[in-house]
Coordinates of N, CA, C and O in Angstrom, one line a residue:
X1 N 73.4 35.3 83.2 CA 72.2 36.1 83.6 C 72.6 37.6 83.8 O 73.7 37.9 84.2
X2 N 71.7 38.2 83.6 CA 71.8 39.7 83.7 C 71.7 40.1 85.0 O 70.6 40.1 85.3
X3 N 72.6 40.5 86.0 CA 72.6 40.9 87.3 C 72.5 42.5 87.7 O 72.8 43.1 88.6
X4 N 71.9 42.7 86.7 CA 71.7 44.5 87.0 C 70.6 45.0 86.7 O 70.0 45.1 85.6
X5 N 69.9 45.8 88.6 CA 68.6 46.3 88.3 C 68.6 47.5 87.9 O 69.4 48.4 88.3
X6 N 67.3 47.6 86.9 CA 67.0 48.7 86.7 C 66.0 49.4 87.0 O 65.0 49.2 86.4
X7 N 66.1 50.5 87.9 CA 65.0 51.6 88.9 C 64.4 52.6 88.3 O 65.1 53.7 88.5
X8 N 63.3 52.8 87.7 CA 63.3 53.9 86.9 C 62.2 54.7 88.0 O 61.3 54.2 88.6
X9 N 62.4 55.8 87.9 CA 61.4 57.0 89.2 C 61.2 58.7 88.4 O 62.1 59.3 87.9
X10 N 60.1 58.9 88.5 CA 59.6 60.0 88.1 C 59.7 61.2 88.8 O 58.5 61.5 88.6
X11 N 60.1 62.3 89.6 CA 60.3 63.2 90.5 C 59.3 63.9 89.9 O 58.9 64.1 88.7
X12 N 58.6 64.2 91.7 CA 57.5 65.0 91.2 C 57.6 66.6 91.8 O 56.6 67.3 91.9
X13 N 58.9 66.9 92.0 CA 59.3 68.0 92.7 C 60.9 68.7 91.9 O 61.4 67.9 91.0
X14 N 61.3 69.4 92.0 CA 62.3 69.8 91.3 C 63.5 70.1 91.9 O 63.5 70.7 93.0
X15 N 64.9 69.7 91.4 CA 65.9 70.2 92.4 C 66.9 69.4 91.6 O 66.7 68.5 90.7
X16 N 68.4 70.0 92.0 CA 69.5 69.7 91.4 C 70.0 68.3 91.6 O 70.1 67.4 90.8
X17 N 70.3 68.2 92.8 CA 70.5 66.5 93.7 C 69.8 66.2 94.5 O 69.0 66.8 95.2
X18 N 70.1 65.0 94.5 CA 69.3 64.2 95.7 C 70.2 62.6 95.9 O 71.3 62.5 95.3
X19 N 69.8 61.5 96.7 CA 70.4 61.0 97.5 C 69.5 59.6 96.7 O 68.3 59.7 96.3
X20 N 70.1 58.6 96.6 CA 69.2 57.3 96.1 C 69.9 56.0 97.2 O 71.1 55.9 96.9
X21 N 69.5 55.1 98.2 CA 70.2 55.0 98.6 C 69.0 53.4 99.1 O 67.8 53.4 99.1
X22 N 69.8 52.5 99.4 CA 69.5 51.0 99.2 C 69.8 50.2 100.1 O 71.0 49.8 100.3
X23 N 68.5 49.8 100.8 CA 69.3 49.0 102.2 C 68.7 47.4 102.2 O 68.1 46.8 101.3
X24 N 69.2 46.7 103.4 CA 68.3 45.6 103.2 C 67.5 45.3 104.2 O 67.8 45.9 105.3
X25 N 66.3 44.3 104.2 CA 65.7 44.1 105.6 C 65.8 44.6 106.9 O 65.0 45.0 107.8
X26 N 67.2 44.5 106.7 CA 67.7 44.8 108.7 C 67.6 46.4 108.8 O 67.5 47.0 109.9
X27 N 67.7 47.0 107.6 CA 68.2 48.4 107.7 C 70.0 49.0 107.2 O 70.5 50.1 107.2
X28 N 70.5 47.8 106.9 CA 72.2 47.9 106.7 C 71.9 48.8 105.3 O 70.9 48.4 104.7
X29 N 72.6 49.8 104.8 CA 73.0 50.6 104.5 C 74.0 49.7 103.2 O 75.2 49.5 103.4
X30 N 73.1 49.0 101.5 CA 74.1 48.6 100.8 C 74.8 49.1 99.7 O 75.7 48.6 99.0
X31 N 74.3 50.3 99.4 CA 74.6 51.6 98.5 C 74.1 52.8 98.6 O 72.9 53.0 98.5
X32 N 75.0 53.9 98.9 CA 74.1 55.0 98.7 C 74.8 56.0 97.7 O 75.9 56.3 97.9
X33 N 74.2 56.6 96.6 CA 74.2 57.4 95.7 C 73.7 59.0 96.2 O 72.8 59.5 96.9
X34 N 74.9 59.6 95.3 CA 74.4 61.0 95.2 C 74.0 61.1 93.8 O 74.9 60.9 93.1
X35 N 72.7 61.5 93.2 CA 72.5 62.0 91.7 C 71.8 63.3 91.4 O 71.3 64.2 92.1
X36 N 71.8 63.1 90.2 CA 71.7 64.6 89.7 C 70.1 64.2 89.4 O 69.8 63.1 88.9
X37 N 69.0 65.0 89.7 CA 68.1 65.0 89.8 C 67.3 64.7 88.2 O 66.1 64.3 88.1
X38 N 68.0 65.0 87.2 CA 68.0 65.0 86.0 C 67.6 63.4 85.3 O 66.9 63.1 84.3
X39 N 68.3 62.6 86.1 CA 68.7 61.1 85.5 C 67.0 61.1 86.2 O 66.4 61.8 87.0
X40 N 66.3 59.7 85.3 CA 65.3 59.3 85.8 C 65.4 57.3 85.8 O 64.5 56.5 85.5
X41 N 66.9 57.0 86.2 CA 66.7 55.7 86.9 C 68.5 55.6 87.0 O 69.4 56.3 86.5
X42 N 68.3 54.5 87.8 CA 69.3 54.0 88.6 C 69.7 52.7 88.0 O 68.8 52.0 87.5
X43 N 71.5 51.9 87.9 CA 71.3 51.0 87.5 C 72.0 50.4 89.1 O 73.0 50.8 89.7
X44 N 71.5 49.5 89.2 CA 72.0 49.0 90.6 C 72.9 47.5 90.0 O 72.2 46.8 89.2
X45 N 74.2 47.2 90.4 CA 74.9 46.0 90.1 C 74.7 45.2 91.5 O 75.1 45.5 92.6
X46 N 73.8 43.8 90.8 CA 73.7 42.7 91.7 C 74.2 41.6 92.1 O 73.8 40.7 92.8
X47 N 75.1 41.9 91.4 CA 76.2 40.3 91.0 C 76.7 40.0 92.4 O 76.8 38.8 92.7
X48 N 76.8 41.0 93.5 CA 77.2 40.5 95.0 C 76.4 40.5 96.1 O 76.8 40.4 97.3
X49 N 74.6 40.8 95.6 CA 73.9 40.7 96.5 C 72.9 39.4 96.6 O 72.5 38.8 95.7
X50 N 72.8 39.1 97.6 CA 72.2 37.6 97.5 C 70.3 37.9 97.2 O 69.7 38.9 97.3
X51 N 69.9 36.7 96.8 CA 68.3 37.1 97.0 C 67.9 37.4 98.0 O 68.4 36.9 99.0
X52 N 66.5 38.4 98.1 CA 65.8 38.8 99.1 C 65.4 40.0 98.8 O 65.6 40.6 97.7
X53 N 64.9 40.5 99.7 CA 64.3 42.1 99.2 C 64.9 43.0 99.9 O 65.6 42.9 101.0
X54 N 64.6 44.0 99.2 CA 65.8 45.3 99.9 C 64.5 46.3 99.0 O 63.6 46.2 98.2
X55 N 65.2 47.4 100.0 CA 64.5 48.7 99.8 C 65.3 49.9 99.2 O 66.5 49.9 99.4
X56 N 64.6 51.0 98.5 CA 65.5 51.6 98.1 C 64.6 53.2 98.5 O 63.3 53.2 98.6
X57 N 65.1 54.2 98.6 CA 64.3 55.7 99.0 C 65.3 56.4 98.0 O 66.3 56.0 97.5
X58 N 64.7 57.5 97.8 CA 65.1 58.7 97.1 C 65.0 60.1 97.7 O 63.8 60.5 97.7
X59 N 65.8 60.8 98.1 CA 65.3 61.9 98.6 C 66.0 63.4 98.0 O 67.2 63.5 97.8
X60 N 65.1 64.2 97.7 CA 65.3 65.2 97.2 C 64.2 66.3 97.3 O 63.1 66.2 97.0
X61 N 64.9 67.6 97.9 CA 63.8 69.2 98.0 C 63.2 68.6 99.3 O 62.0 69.0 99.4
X62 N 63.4 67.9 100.3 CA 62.9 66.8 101.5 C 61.9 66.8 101.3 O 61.1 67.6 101.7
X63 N 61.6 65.7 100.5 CA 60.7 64.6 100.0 C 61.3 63.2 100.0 O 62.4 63.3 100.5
X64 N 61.1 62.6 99.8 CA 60.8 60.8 99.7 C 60.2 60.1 98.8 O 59.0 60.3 98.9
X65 N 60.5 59.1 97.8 CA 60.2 58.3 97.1 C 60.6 56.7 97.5 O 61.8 56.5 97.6
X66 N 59.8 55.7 97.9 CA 60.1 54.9 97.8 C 59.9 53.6 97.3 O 59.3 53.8 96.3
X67 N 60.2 52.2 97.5 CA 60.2 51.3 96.7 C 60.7 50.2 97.4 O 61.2 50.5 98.5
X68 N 60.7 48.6 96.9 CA 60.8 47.6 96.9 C 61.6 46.7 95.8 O 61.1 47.0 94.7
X69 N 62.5 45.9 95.8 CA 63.2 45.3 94.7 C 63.7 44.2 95.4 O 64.4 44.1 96.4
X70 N 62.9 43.1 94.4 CA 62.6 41.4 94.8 C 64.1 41.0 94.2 O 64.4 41.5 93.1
X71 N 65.3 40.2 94.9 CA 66.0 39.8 94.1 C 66.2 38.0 94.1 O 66.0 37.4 95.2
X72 N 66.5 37.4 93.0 CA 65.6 35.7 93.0 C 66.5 35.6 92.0 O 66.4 36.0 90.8
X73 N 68.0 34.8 92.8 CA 68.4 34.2 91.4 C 69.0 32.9 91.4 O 69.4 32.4 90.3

């Protein structure tokens, strides 16, 4: 099975970097990325997270994008 999500996000503000970063229910902190504002998605490897949902934000120019990603395997 394919264990890798793919996050695609639209910035609606402009700027070099920003921060993509992925936690779970509790708030635990399970990746966090620095990217180049350029890229418009993320590939997250799930092969070591269990199902459940987790959250992910984006921040860049201090703004916020956020999101939800169901994992069911």
């Amino acid at each position: 099975t394919n264990q890798d999500v793919h996050i695609q996000y639209n910035l609606p503000f402009h700027d070099t970097h920003g921060t993509f970063r992925i936690v779970n229910m509790t708030g635990q902190i399970l990746q966090l990325i620095d990217i180049n504002t350029n890229q418009r998605s993320i590939t997250w490897d799930t092969q070591q997270i269990p199902s459940g949902i987790y959250l992910y934000s984006l921040v860049a120019s201090g703004q916020i994008i956020t999101g939800k990603v169901v994992i069911n395997k």
